[in-house]
mmCIF file of C-alpha atoms in Angstrom:
data_model
loop_
_atom_site.group_PDB
_atom_site.id
_atom_site.type_symbol
_atom_site.label_atom_id
_atom_site.label_comp_id
_atom_site.label_asym_id
_atom_site.label_seq_id
_atom_site.Cartn_x
_atom_site.Cartn_y
_atom_site.Cartn_z
ATOM 1 C CA MET U 283 -52.688 59.680 -56.301
ATOM 2 C CA ARG U 284 -52.334 61.550 -52.569
ATOM 3 C CA GLU U 285 -55.375 61.155 -50.562
ATOM 4 C CA ALA U 286 -56.244 64.749 -50.236
ATOM 5 C CA ALA U 287 -55.912 65.010 -53.612
ATOM 6 C CA PHE U 288 -58.243 62.277 -54.367
ATOM 7 C CA VAL U 289 -61.073 63.654 -51.765
ATOM 8 C CA LYS U 290 -60.758 66.989 -53.171
ATOM 9 C CA GLN U 291 -61.049 65.584 -57.000
ATOM 10 C CA ASN U 292 -64.323 63.865 -55.760
ATOM 11 C CA LYS U 293 -65.901 65.073 -52.719
ATOM 12 C CA ASP U 294 -68.549 67.295 -54.722
ATOM 13 C CA LYS U 295 -69.711 63.781 -56.229
ATOM 14 C CA TRP U 296 -69.957 62.436 -52.990
ATOM 15 C CA SER U 297 -71.869 65.409 -51.086
ATOM 16 C CA THR U 298 -74.414 65.080 -54.184
ATOM 17 C CA PHE U 299 -74.603 61.334 -53.831
ATOM 18 C CA GLU U 300 -75.434 61.702 -49.877
ATOM 19 C CA SER U 301 -77.832 64.816 -50.589
ATOM 20 C CA ALA U 302 -79.731 62.681 -52.956
ATOM 21 C CA LEU U 303 -79.497 59.584 -50.331
ATOM 22 C CA ALA U 304 -80.732 62.062 -47.597
ATOM 23 C CA ASN U 305 -84.072 62.461 -50.036
ATOM 24 C CA LYS U 306 -82.841 66.290 -50.107
ATOM 25 C CA THR U 307 -82.123 66.459 -53.742
ATOM 26 C CA ASN U 308 -83.836 64.910 -56.527
ATOM 27 C CA LEU U 309 -81.428 63.233 -59.347
ATOM 28 C CA ASP U 310 -82.404 61.808 -62.419
ATOM 29 C CA PRO U 311 -82.418 57.658 -62.062
ATOM 30 C CA ASN U 312 -79.570 57.601 -64.655
ATOM 31 C CA VAL U 313 -77.265 60.075 -62.813
ATOM 32 C CA LEU U 314 -77.758 58.593 -59.424
ATOM 33 C CA SER U 315 -76.838 54.920 -60.829
ATOM 34 C CA ASP U 316 -73.579 56.498 -61.801
ATOM 35 C CA LEU U 317 -72.810 58.132 -58.818
ATOM 36 C CA TYR U 318 -73.509 54.705 -57.219
ATOM 37 C CA ILE U 319 -71.250 53.232 -59.589
ATOM 38 C CA GLU U 320 -68.737 55.938 -59.454
ATOM 39 C CA VAL U 321 -68.737 55.840 -55.328
ATOM 40 C CA THR U 322 -68.021 52.080 -55.092
ATOM 41 C CA ASP U 323 -65.460 52.189 -57.593
ATOM 42 C CA HIS U 324 -63.966 55.202 -55.341
ATOM 43 C CA LEU U 325 -64.275 52.453 -52.347
ATOM 44 C CA SER U 326 -62.541 49.910 -53.982
ATOM 45 C CA TYR U 327 -59.779 52.699 -54.939
ATOM 46 C CA ALA U 328 -59.455 53.667 -51.107
ATOM 47 C CA LYS U 329 -59.228 50.130 -49.816
ATOM 48 C CA THR U 330 -56.425 49.533 -51.894
ATOM 49 C CA PHE U 331 -54.463 53.027 -51.319
ATOM 50 C CA TYR U 332 -56.070 54.252 -48.330
ATOM 51 C CA PRO U 333 -56.986 51.310 -45.839
ATOM 52 C CA LYS U 334 -58.454 52.084 -42.955
ATOM 53 C CA SER U 335 -58.500 55.656 -43.529
ATOM 54 C CA ASN U 336 -61.508 57.935 -42.732
ATOM 55 C CA THR U 337 -61.989 58.128 -46.619
ATOM 56 C CA GLU U 338 -62.665 54.715 -46.740
ATOM 57 C CA LEU U 339 -64.603 54.279 -43.791
ATOM 58 C CA TYR U 340 -66.673 57.259 -45.246
ATOM 59 C CA LEU U 341 -66.866 56.025 -48.716
ATOM 60 C CA ASN U 342 -67.917 52.367 -47.402
ATOM 61 C CA SER U 343 -70.544 54.114 -45.573
ATOM 62 C CA LEU U 344 -72.192 55.904 -48.203
ATOM 63 C CA ALA U 345 -72.321 52.877 -50.495
ATOM 64 C CA SER U 346 -73.768 50.725 -47.483
ATOM 65 C CA GLN U 347 -76.661 53.130 -47.434
ATOM 66 C CA ALA U 348 -77.033 53.256 -50.969
ATOM 67 C CA HIS U 349 -77.078 49.880 -50.930
ATOM 68 C CA GLN U 350 -79.852 49.713 -48.240
ATOM 69 C CA LYS U 351 -82.080 52.011 -50.304
ATOM 70 C CA ILE U 352 -81.270 49.935 -53.553
ATOM 71 C CA TYR U 353 -82.556 46.483 -51.802
ATOM 72 C CA LYS U 354 -85.268 48.092 -49.877
ATOM 73 C CA THR U 355 -86.562 49.442 -52.852
ATOM 74 C CA LYS U 356 -85.990 46.578 -55.542
ATOM 75 C CA ARG U 357 -87.779 46.475 -58.447
ATOM 76 C CA GLU U 358 -89.539 43.296 -59.873
ATOM 77 C CA PRO U 359 -87.573 40.877 -62.299
ATOM 78 C CA LYS U 360 -89.142 41.879 -65.424
ATOM 79 C CA SER U 361 -88.140 45.859 -64.839
ATOM 80 C CA ARG U 362 -84.835 44.792 -64.421
ATOM 81 C CA ILE U 363 -84.690 42.907 -67.514
ATOM 82 C CA ILE U 364 -86.263 45.955 -69.596
ATOM 83 C CA SER U 365 -84.045 48.135 -67.918
ATOM 84 C CA PHE U 366 -80.909 46.270 -68.739
ATOM 85 C CA TRP U 367 -81.874 46.189 -72.588
ATOM 86 C CA LYS U 368 -83.359 50.003 -72.802
ATOM 87 C CA THR U 369 -80.470 51.574 -70.339
ATOM 88 C CA GLU U 370 -77.917 49.588 -68.427
ATOM 89 C CA PHE U 371 -76.245 47.827 -71.559
ATOM 90 C CA PRO U 372 -76.073 50.455 -73.984
ATOM 91 C CA LEU U 373 -74.720 53.168 -71.389
ATOM 92 C CA MET U 374 -71.773 50.515 -70.732
ATOM 93 C CA PHE U 375 -71.242 49.436 -74.126
ATOM 94 C CA LYS U 376 -70.756 53.065 -75.010
ATOM 95 C CA HIS U 377 -67.551 52.695 -73.366
ATOM 96 C CA HIS U 378 -66.369 49.792 -75.424
ATOM 97 C CA HIS U 379 -67.225 51.239 -78.893
ATOM 98 C CA ARG U 380 -62.965 51.152 -79.117
ATOM 99 C CA GLU U 381 -63.032 47.805 -78.950
ATOM 100 C CA LEU U 382 -66.022 47.217 -81.304
ATOM 101 C CA LEU U 383 -64.016 49.228 -83.758
ATOM 102 C CA ILE U 384 -60.830 47.227 -83.215
ATOM 103 C CA ALA U 385 -62.627 43.999 -83.707
ATOM 104 C CA LEU U 386 -64.270 45.001 -86.765
ATOM 105 C CA LEU U 387 -61.129 46.604 -88.434
ATOM 106 C CA VAL U 388 -59.326 43.428 -87.784
ATOM 107 C CA PHE U 389 -62.300 41.130 -89.080
ATOM 108 C CA LEU U 390 -62.510 43.086 -92.315
ATOM 109 C CA PHE U 391 -58.677 43.267 -92.654
ATOM 110 C CA PHE U 392 -58.613 39.348 -92.423
ATOM 111 C CA SER U 393 -61.632 39.547 -95.183
ATOM 112 C CA LEU U 394 -59.627 41.151 -97.793
ATOM 113 C CA VAL U 395 -56.322 38.739 -96.984
ATOM 114 C CA GLY U 396 -58.814 35.669 -97.240
ATOM 115 C CA ALA U 397 -60.255 37.117 -100.428
ATOM 116 C CA TYR U 398 -56.549 38.201 -102.046
ATOM 117 C CA SER U 399 -55.059 34.665 -101.389
ATOM 118 C CA ALA U 400 -58.260 32.927 -102.783
ATOM 119 C CA ALA U 401 -57.507 34.943 -105.751
ATOM 120 C CA ASN U 402 -53.611 34.409 -106.188
ATOM 121 C CA GLU U 403 -53.753 30.763 -104.823
ATOM 122 C CA GLY U 404 -55.572 28.246 -106.400
ATOM 123 C CA ASP U 405 -56.066 25.485 -103.497
ATOM 124 C CA PHE U 406 -56.761 28.375 -101.145
ATOM 125 C CA VAL U 407 -60.611 27.998 -100.825
ATOM 126 C CA ARG U 408 -60.457 24.090 -100.559
ATOM 127 C CA SER U 409 -57.927 24.201 -97.863
ATOM 128 C CA ILE U 410 -60.129 26.807 -95.848
ATOM 129 C CA LEU U 411 -64.109 25.508 -96.769
ATOM 130 C CA GLY U 412 -63.055 22.220 -97.518
ATOM 131 C CA ASP U 413 -63.169 19.805 -100.306
ATOM 132 C CA ALA U 414 -66.592 18.634 -99.443
ATOM 133 C CA TYR U 415 -68.327 21.932 -99.415
ATOM 134 C CA VAL U 416 -66.544 23.250 -102.425
ATOM 135 C CA ASN U 417 -67.297 20.166 -104.829
ATOM 136 C CA MET U 418 -71.280 20.078 -103.232
ATOM 137 C CA THR U 419 -71.230 23.798 -104.148
ATOM 138 C CA LEU U 420 -69.887 23.360 -107.756
ATOM 139 C CA GLU U 421 -72.364 20.373 -108.122
ATOM 140 C CA ASN U 422 -75.273 22.546 -107.252
ATOM 141 C CA ILE U 423 -73.974 25.601 -109.743
ATOM 142 C CA GLU U 424 -73.616 22.899 -112.508
ATOM 143 C CA LYS U 425 -77.416 22.388 -111.794
ATOM 144 C CA GLY U 426 -78.376 25.993 -111.352
ATOM 145 C CA ASP U 427 -79.358 26.467 -108.076
ATOM 146 C CA PRO U 428 -75.837 27.392 -106.339
ATOM 147 C CA MET U 429 -77.306 28.250 -103.025
ATOM 148 C CA ALA U 430 -79.078 24.911 -102.402
ATOM 149 C CA VAL U 431 -77.049 24.028 -99.416
ATOM 150 C CA TYR U 432 -79.699 26.685 -97.802
ATOM 151 C CA LYS U 433 -82.634 23.898 -98.659
ATOM 152 C CA GLN U 434 -81.101 20.605 -97.715
ATOM 153 C CA MET U 435 -82.183 20.457 -93.867
ATOM 154 C CA GLY U 436 -85.386 20.599 -92.409
ATOM 155 C CA GLU U 437 -86.091 24.492 -91.448
ATOM 156 C CA PHE U 438 -86.297 23.638 -87.589
ATOM 157 C CA ASN U 439 -83.169 21.434 -87.627
ATOM 158 C CA MET U 440 -81.369 24.091 -89.499
ATOM 159 C CA PHE U 441 -82.463 27.233 -87.351
ATOM 160 C CA LEU U 442 -81.526 24.846 -84.084
ATOM 161 C CA GLY U 443 -78.057 23.562 -85.730
ATOM 162 C CA ILE U 444 -76.889 27.062 -87.077
ATOM 163 C CA THR U 445 -78.041 29.108 -83.789
ATOM 164 C CA ILE U 446 -75.985 26.791 -81.123
ATOM 165 C CA ASN U 447 -73.225 26.728 -83.744
ATOM 166 C CA ASN U 448 -72.926 30.412 -83.979
ATOM 167 C CA ILE U 449 -73.090 31.009 -80.156
ATOM 168 C CA ARG U 450 -70.114 28.662 -80.081
ATOM 169 C CA VAL U 451 -67.979 30.578 -82.020
ATOM 170 C CA ALA U 452 -69.245 33.788 -80.415
ATOM 171 C CA LEU U 453 -68.305 32.201 -77.043
ATOM 172 C CA MET U 454 -64.843 30.890 -78.215
ATOM 173 C CA ALA U 455 -64.387 34.927 -79.238
ATOM 174 C CA PHE U 456 -65.007 36.072 -75.679
ATOM 175 C CA VAL U 457 -63.668 33.438 -73.948
ATOM 176 C CA TYR U 458 -60.320 33.353 -75.657
ATOM 177 C CA GLY U 459 -59.915 36.852 -74.422
ATOM 178 C CA ILE U 460 -58.597 35.614 -71.332
ATOM 179 C CA MET U 461 -55.215 34.837 -73.641
ATOM 180 C CA LEU U 462 -54.370 38.853 -73.522
ATOM 181 C CA GLY U 463 -56.810 38.983 -76.283
ATOM 182 C CA VAL U 464 -54.676 36.896 -78.921
ATOM 183 C CA GLY U 465 -56.881 34.348 -79.033
ATOM 184 C CA THR U 466 -59.691 36.344 -79.760
ATOM 185 C CA LEU U 467 -57.784 38.088 -82.763
ATOM 186 C CA VAL U 468 -57.572 34.745 -84.031
ATOM 187 C CA VAL U 469 -60.885 33.737 -83.959
ATOM 188 C CA MET U 470 -61.524 37.106 -85.980
ATOM 189 C CA LEU U 471 -59.019 35.857 -88.358
ATOM 190 C CA GLN U 472 -60.146 32.537 -88.605
ATOM 191 C CA ASN U 473 -63.756 33.831 -89.529
ATOM 192 C CA GLY U 474 -62.624 37.167 -91.470
ATOM 193 C CA ILE U 475 -60.595 35.105 -93.663
ATOM 194 C CA MET U 476 -63.103 31.959 -94.137
ATOM 195 C CA LEU U 477 -65.537 34.974 -95.604
ATOM 196 C CA GLY U 478 -63.148 36.508 -97.896
ATOM 197 C CA SER U 479 -62.330 33.025 -99.411
ATOM 198 C CA PHE U 480 -66.412 32.445 -99.721
ATOM 199 C CA GLN U 481 -67.058 35.170 -101.447
ATOM 200 C CA TYR U 482 -64.210 35.778 -103.610
ATOM 201 C CA PHE U 483 -65.123 31.669 -104.619
ATOM 202 C CA PHE U 484 -68.576 32.926 -105.709
ATOM 203 C CA TYR U 485 -67.383 36.071 -107.314
ATOM 204 C CA GLU U 486 -64.671 34.307 -109.531
ATOM 205 C CA LYS U 487 -67.677 31.776 -110.719
ATOM 206 C CA GLY U 488 -69.646 35.237 -111.537
ATOM 207 C CA LEU U 489 -72.105 34.353 -108.950
ATOM 208 C CA LEU U 490 -71.553 37.775 -106.403
ATOM 209 C CA TRP U 491 -74.650 39.210 -106.517
ATOM 210 C CA GLU U 492 -76.463 35.727 -106.430
ATOM 211 C CA SER U 493 -74.533 35.195 -102.887
ATOM 212 C CA VAL U 494 -74.639 38.417 -101.618
ATOM 213 C CA ARG U 495 -78.565 38.547 -101.993
ATOM 214 C CA THR U 496 -78.931 35.203 -100.380
ATOM 215 C CA ILE U 497 -76.046 34.628 -97.902
ATOM 216 C CA TRP U 498 -76.522 38.366 -96.388
ATOM 217 C CA ILE U 499 -79.981 37.813 -95.450
ATOM 218 C CA HIS U 500 -78.588 36.154 -92.484
ATOM 219 C CA GLY U 501 -75.257 36.715 -92.696
ATOM 220 C CA THR U 502 -75.672 40.753 -91.985
ATOM 221 C CA ILE U 503 -76.378 39.616 -88.232
ATOM 222 C CA GLU U 504 -74.715 36.871 -87.949
ATOM 223 C CA ILE U 505 -71.079 38.279 -88.738
ATOM 224 C CA SER U 506 -71.869 41.864 -87.108
ATOM 225 C CA VAL U 507 -72.751 39.905 -83.657
ATOM 226 C CA ILE U 508 -69.701 37.487 -84.116
ATOM 227 C CA ILE U 509 -67.396 40.828 -84.099
ATOM 228 C CA ILE U 510 -69.609 41.812 -81.252
ATOM 229 C CA ALA U 511 -68.635 38.999 -79.556
ATOM 230 C CA GLY U 512 -64.823 39.805 -80.447
ATOM 231 C CA CYS U 513 -65.317 43.401 -78.696
ATOM 232 C CA ALA U 514 -66.519 41.281 -75.560
ATOM 233 C CA GLY U 515 -62.995 39.523 -75.342
ATOM 234 C CA LEU U 516 -61.244 42.203 -76.460
ATOM 235 C CA VAL U 517 -63.163 43.974 -73.357
ATOM 236 C CA LEU U 518 -62.191 41.131 -71.028
ATOM 237 C CA ALA U 519 -58.512 41.433 -72.490
ATOM 238 C CA ASN U 520 -58.503 44.774 -71.576
ATOM 239 C CA GLY U 521 -59.694 44.504 -68.086
ATOM 240 C CA MET U 522 -56.417 42.273 -67.474
ATOM 241 C CA LEU U 523 -53.785 44.694 -68.965
ATOM 242 C CA PHE U 524 -55.126 47.922 -68.544
ATOM 243 C CA PRO U 525 -56.676 48.204 -64.864
ATOM 244 C CA GLY U 526 -56.221 51.866 -64.459
ATOM 245 C CA THR U 527 -57.084 53.391 -61.237
ATOM 246 C CA PHE U 528 -58.431 50.071 -59.681
ATOM 247 C CA THR U 529 -56.009 46.937 -58.561
ATOM 248 C CA ARG U 530 -55.424 44.097 -61.523
ATOM 249 C CA LEU U 531 -58.090 41.799 -59.624
ATOM 250 C CA GLU U 532 -61.006 44.337 -59.511
ATOM 251 C CA SER U 533 -60.454 45.267 -63.338
ATOM 252 C CA PHE U 534 -60.543 41.732 -64.888
ATOM 253 C CA LYS U 535 -63.709 41.360 -62.615
ATOM 254 C CA ARG U 536 -65.282 44.617 -64.591
ATOM 255 C CA GLY U 537 -63.835 43.024 -67.706
ATOM 256 C CA VAL U 538 -65.702 39.658 -67.368
ATOM 257 C CA LYS U 539 -68.628 41.301 -65.985
ATOM 258 C CA ASN U 540 -68.293 43.799 -68.970
ATOM 259 C CA GLY U 541 -67.547 41.188 -71.523
ATOM 260 C CA LEU U 542 -70.720 38.906 -70.240
ATOM 261 C CA LYS U 543 -73.077 41.691 -70.140
ATOM 262 C CA ILE U 544 -72.227 42.412 -74.051
ATOM 263 C CA MET U 545 -72.622 38.360 -74.687
ATOM 264 C CA VAL U 546 -75.941 38.160 -72.953
ATOM 265 C CA SER U 547 -77.094 40.889 -75.654
ATOM 266 C CA THR U 548 -75.989 38.898 -78.596
ATOM 267 C CA ILE U 549 -78.411 35.954 -77.848
ATOM 268 C CA PRO U 550 -81.407 37.513 -79.085
ATOM 269 C CA PHE U 551 -79.732 38.591 -82.400
ATOM 270 C CA PHE U 552 -77.967 35.148 -82.807
ATOM 271 C CA VAL U 553 -81.672 33.649 -82.508
ATOM 272 C CA VAL U 554 -82.956 35.779 -85.323
ATOM 273 C CA ALA U 555 -80.117 35.163 -87.542
ATOM 274 C CA GLY U 556 -80.858 31.286 -87.072
ATOM 275 C CA PHE U 557 -84.027 32.058 -87.658
ATOM 276 C CA LEU U 558 -83.437 33.945 -91.057
ATOM 277 C CA GLU U 559 -81.121 31.169 -92.225
ATOM 278 C CA GLY U 560 -82.996 28.154 -91.489
ATOM 279 C CA PHE U 561 -86.691 29.794 -92.801
ATOM 280 C CA VAL U 562 -85.609 32.545 -94.945
ATOM 281 C CA THR U 563 -82.363 32.384 -96.929
ATOM 282 C CA ARG U 564 -83.464 29.155 -98.213
ATOM 283 C CA HIS U 565 -86.270 30.998 -100.529
ATOM 284 C CA THR U 566 -84.004 31.900 -102.924
ATOM 285 C CA GLU U 567 -86.717 32.597 -105.304
ATOM 286 C CA MET U 568 -87.691 35.637 -103.596
ATOM 287 C CA PRO U 569 -87.773 38.914 -105.515
ATOM 288 C CA ASP U 570 -84.671 41.057 -105.096
ATOM 289 C CA TRP U 571 -85.996 44.076 -103.235
ATOM 290 C CA LEU U 572 -87.290 41.875 -100.672
ATOM 291 C CA ALA U 573 -83.781 40.034 -99.963
ATOM 292 C CA ILE U 574 -82.352 43.802 -99.982
ATOM 293 C CA LEU U 575 -85.076 45.345 -97.334
ATOM 294 C CA ILE U 576 -84.179 42.211 -95.152
ATOM 295 C CA ILE U 577 -80.555 43.033 -95.452
ATOM 296 C CA LEU U 578 -80.756 46.378 -94.897
ATOM 297 C CA ALA U 579 -82.998 46.083 -91.627
ATOM 298 C CA SER U 580 -80.778 43.828 -90.288
ATOM 299 C CA LEU U 581 -77.939 46.425 -90.643
ATOM 300 C CA VAL U 582 -79.895 49.055 -89.682
ATOM 301 C CA LEU U 583 -80.935 47.196 -86.310
ATOM 302 C CA ILE U 584 -77.596 46.264 -85.205
ATOM 303 C CA LEU U 585 -76.287 49.898 -86.176
ATOM 304 C CA PHE U 586 -78.933 51.642 -84.142
ATOM 305 C CA TYR U 587 -78.749 49.019 -81.104
ATOM 306 C CA TYR U 588 -74.999 48.703 -80.907
ATOM 307 C CA VAL U 589 -73.830 52.244 -81.943
ATOM 308 C CA ILE U 590 -76.522 54.832 -82.643
ATOM 309 C CA TYR U 591 -78.557 54.500 -79.358
ATOM 310 C CA PRO U 592 -75.709 54.263 -76.794
ATOM 311 C CA TYR U 593 -74.277 57.162 -78.638
ATOM 312 C CA GLN U 594 -77.518 59.065 -78.029
ATOM 313 C CA LEU U 595 -78.877 57.600 -74.515
ATOM 314 C CA HIS U 596 -75.197 58.791 -73.226
ATOM 315 C CA LYS U 597 -75.188 62.259 -74.796
ATOM 316 C CA ARG U 598 -78.589 62.587 -73.134
ATOM 317 C CA HIS U 599 -77.331 61.055 -69.879
ATOM 318 C CA ARG U 600 -74.058 63.535 -69.923
ATOM 319 C CA LEU U 601 -76.732 66.728 -70.449
ATOM 320 C CA ASN U 602 -78.912 65.131 -67.484
ATOM 321 C CA GLU U 603 -75.747 64.856 -65.341
ATOM 322 C CA ALA U 604 -74.374 68.405 -66.061
ATOM 323 C CA LYS U 605 -77.856 69.845 -64.831
ATOM 324 C CA PHE U 606 -76.897 68.831 -61.299
ATOM 325 C CA HIS U 607 -73.455 70.002 -60.914
#
């Protein structure tokens, strides 16, 4: 893009931001935050394509003024943490719903592949879940307690072990995004096939409902957040593959930063999933209505925070922004 066209396209935003910095106009904090991000992005673009130009000097001055004001009135860490969960992360994540959808579809597809393979290949379940697990489960079924595996370990040890393992899987899904996204998709493939074959195994034994009402007490959050970690890996990969108007290095840095934010957001959910698996899932005697309530509440929580709330916040943010343009 020619420099003149770049200036013409963005000068209104710069003027609005400059006026706000000079306290001549009042802007919604979310609008101001977005303008600051845009100005710094435009500065990076100008440094790349119009080095040492008046445009670069102007944007550098504007960004410097904003930086000084931000750190002069820096909030306490508690406010920063609250704003991250309440505003910063949801607004950012709204822009990555496409990657989330891809991760979800890949996972669901290979879950069906896992179930289909288990139905048509006699030893497939054993090759995926292992002989030891299958044999143990068959013994538990014969004893009349098919979900006894969730009662064998102490509650706290199970909670800790499961939480650490889930976080490890999620980190793999994210870090393997560095392999241009292929590694992340492989993690989705492996976990999808495992889930599909696992559920078909219980279906074949006439225990589908028993397994669903028990396993998905913790699995609703656990599986959902692994898919979200897959989304983080795809965000990282997109930063490498599709730099857009940024340099490839700058785009990669943004992909890493946004992917890490997504990963940070998953940690509390993994803790909740680990708690449910360690302390709640083992109570297979609980009534169906209670199990269903926990499963539905978990699903609503995930859908609200990662899909509905970001959409609502983004829509509200755009309406506020429109008022000042």
